C-alpha cells in the first residue's frame, strides 16, 4: 500500500510539473495531491463478537497493542496509525480530546480502560486513535478495530456500521467451525455489499481450535 501511494504521489507530481510548464490549469491535479497528503486509507476489521478481531490485529502488530481479553470486548472504534513513539488519544462526540498515558504499561492495558464496556463514558466517545511503531500502518494507511456486528447493545453495532461508510477495505473474520452464520450473512448483504466496498477480505481465524486432521475439510467448507 505504501508503494502504491508513493507511485501515485510521484505520478501526480509529474502532472503538476507538466501543467506548470505548459500553462495548463492544475486545479484538479492539485485536489488529488491534497487528498493524497491529507486523506487516509482505512482498513476496518469486522466480525461477530468473540471472532478474535483484536487478537488478529495484535498478531499483525507482533505485540499486544489492542485489548483482546474476551471479557473486555471492544465497545468503540479504535484507529491505529504508525508512530515512532507509542501514544493515544480519545476524541469525544463533543469534539474534545484527551490524551491516554501509555508510559509504563502495555498499550493494551491502557486502552482497555477506555474502549471496554466497563467504561461508563464509552458512549460519549467518537473514536480512539493510537500511534504505535509497526510495519503495517503509516503513510496514510490505518487499521481499525470495531465492535462486534452482533452486539446485543445495538448502539455498538451502529458504530461499526457508520464507520464502514468511510472504510476503503474490510477484513471480515470468520470462525472455521461456524462460518457465515445467519447474522453474518445479513451483515454482508445489508452493510457491506450495498456500500460498494471494493476490497473485501475474508480471514479464517482461530484455526488452532480445529484439530489438525480436520483443518483441510474446515477450510474447504469455508471456501
mmCIF file of C-alpha atoms in Angstrom, residues 96-176:
data_model
loop_
_atom_site.group_PDB
_atom_site.id
_atom_site.type_symbol
_atom_site.label_atom_id
_atom_site.label_comp_id
_atom_site.label_asym_id
_atom_site.label_seq_id
_atom_site.Cartn_x
_atom_site.Cartn_y
_atom_site.Cartn_z
ATOM 1 C CA UNK A 96 -12.918 17.440 22.849
ATOM 2 C CA UNK A 97 -9.845 15.214 23.033
ATOM 3 C CA UNK A 98 -7.979 13.580 25.894
ATOM 4 C CA UNK A 99 -4.509 12.023 25.868
ATOM 5 C CA UNK A 100 -4.112 8.443 27.134
ATOM 6 C CA UNK A 101 -0.956 7.802 29.100
ATOM 7 C CA UNK A 102 0.841 4.803 27.569
ATOM 8 C CA UNK A 103 4.027 5.159 29.596
ATOM 9 C CA UNK A 104 4.965 2.385 31.974
ATOM 10 C CA UNK A 105 2.376 -0.090 30.742
ATOM 11 C CA UNK A 106 1.352 -2.114 27.706
ATOM 12 C CA UNK A 107 -0.835 -0.123 25.278
ATOM 13 C CA UNK A 108 -3.495 -2.832 25.570
ATOM 14 C CA UNK A 109 -3.733 -2.270 29.324
ATOM 15 C CA UNK A 110 -4.146 1.484 28.977
ATOM 16 C CA UNK A 111 -6.629 1.195 26.123
ATOM 17 C CA UNK A 112 -8.638 -1.438 27.993
ATOM 18 C CA UNK A 113 -9.853 1.167 30.447
ATOM 19 C CA UNK A 114 -11.102 3.326 27.577
ATOM 20 C CA UNK A 115 -12.620 1.044 24.929
ATOM 21 C CA UNK A 116 -14.124 -1.631 27.171
ATOM 22 C CA UNK A 117 -17.774 -1.855 28.102
ATOM 23 C CA UNK A 118 -16.855 -1.188 31.727
ATOM 24 C CA UNK A 119 -16.081 2.457 30.893
ATOM 25 C CA UNK A 120 -19.211 4.370 31.925
ATOM 26 C CA UNK A 121 -18.402 7.172 29.446
ATOM 27 C CA UNK A 122 -17.819 4.908 26.450
ATOM 28 C CA UNK A 123 -20.990 6.051 24.682
ATOM 29 C CA UNK A 124 -19.601 9.603 24.636
ATOM 30 C CA UNK A 125 -16.520 8.530 22.670
ATOM 31 C CA UNK A 126 -16.418 9.196 18.940
ATOM 32 C CA UNK A 127 -13.140 7.383 18.250
ATOM 33 C CA UNK A 128 -9.945 6.304 19.983
ATOM 34 C CA UNK A 129 -6.774 6.919 17.977
ATOM 35 C CA UNK A 130 -3.420 5.310 18.652
ATOM 36 C CA UNK A 131 0.061 5.619 17.194
ATOM 37 C CA UNK A 132 2.496 2.755 17.504
ATOM 38 C CA UNK A 133 5.661 1.637 15.648
ATOM 39 C CA UNK A 134 4.631 -1.167 13.291
ATOM 40 C CA UNK A 135 5.186 -2.284 9.676
ATOM 41 C CA UNK A 136 1.526 -2.253 8.578
ATOM 42 C CA UNK A 137 0.345 1.316 9.042
ATOM 43 C CA UNK A 138 1.651 4.767 8.233
ATOM 44 C CA UNK A 139 1.898 6.913 5.120
ATOM 45 C CA UNK A 140 -1.881 7.345 5.231
ATOM 46 C CA UNK A 141 -2.839 3.724 5.920
ATOM 47 C CA UNK A 142 -4.655 2.962 9.201
ATOM 48 C CA UNK A 143 -6.095 -0.186 10.777
ATOM 49 C CA UNK A 144 -9.453 -0.035 12.535
ATOM 50 C CA UNK A 145 -10.734 -2.284 15.318
ATOM 51 C CA UNK A 146 -14.552 -2.309 15.570
ATOM 52 C CA UNK A 147 -17.259 -3.598 17.928
ATOM 53 C CA UNK A 148 -18.938 -6.930 17.137
ATOM 54 C CA UNK A 149 -21.610 -6.816 14.444
ATOM 55 C CA UNK A 150 -23.989 -8.963 16.504
ATOM 56 C CA UNK A 151 -23.679 -6.937 19.692
ATOM 57 C CA UNK A 152 -26.828 -7.161 21.846
ATOM 58 C CA UNK A 153 -26.452 -3.430 22.522
ATOM 59 C CA UNK A 154 -27.388 -2.014 19.123
ATOM 60 C CA UNK A 155 -25.656 1.328 19.635
ATOM 61 C CA UNK A 156 -22.332 -0.505 19.422
ATOM 62 C CA UNK A 157 -23.367 -2.175 16.163
ATOM 63 C CA UNK A 158 -24.268 1.219 14.744
ATOM 64 C CA UNK A 159 -20.737 2.465 15.500
ATOM 65 C CA UNK A 160 -19.374 -0.266 13.241
ATOM 66 C CA UNK A 161 -21.975 0.348 10.524
ATOM 67 C CA UNK A 162 -21.364 4.091 10.419
ATOM 68 C CA UNK A 163 -17.607 3.615 10.195
ATOM 69 C CA UNK A 164 -17.908 1.224 7.272
ATOM 70 C CA UNK A 165 -19.155 4.109 5.147
ATOM 71 C CA UNK A 166 -15.615 5.520 5.341
ATOM 72 C CA UNK A 167 -13.662 2.257 5.018
ATOM 73 C CA UNK A 168 -11.542 1.680 1.921
ATOM 74 C CA UNK A 169 -11.200 -2.033 2.644
ATOM 75 C CA UNK A 170 -12.768 -4.519 5.049
ATOM 76 C CA UNK A 171 -11.253 -7.620 6.630
ATOM 77 C CA UNK A 172 -14.027 -9.905 7.887
ATOM 78 C CA UNK A 173 -13.075 -12.597 10.364
ATOM 79 C CA UNK A 174 -14.801 -15.985 10.195
ATOM 80 C CA UNK A 175 -14.918 -18.895 12.613
ATOM 81 C CA UNK A 176 -13.859 -22.147 10.867
#
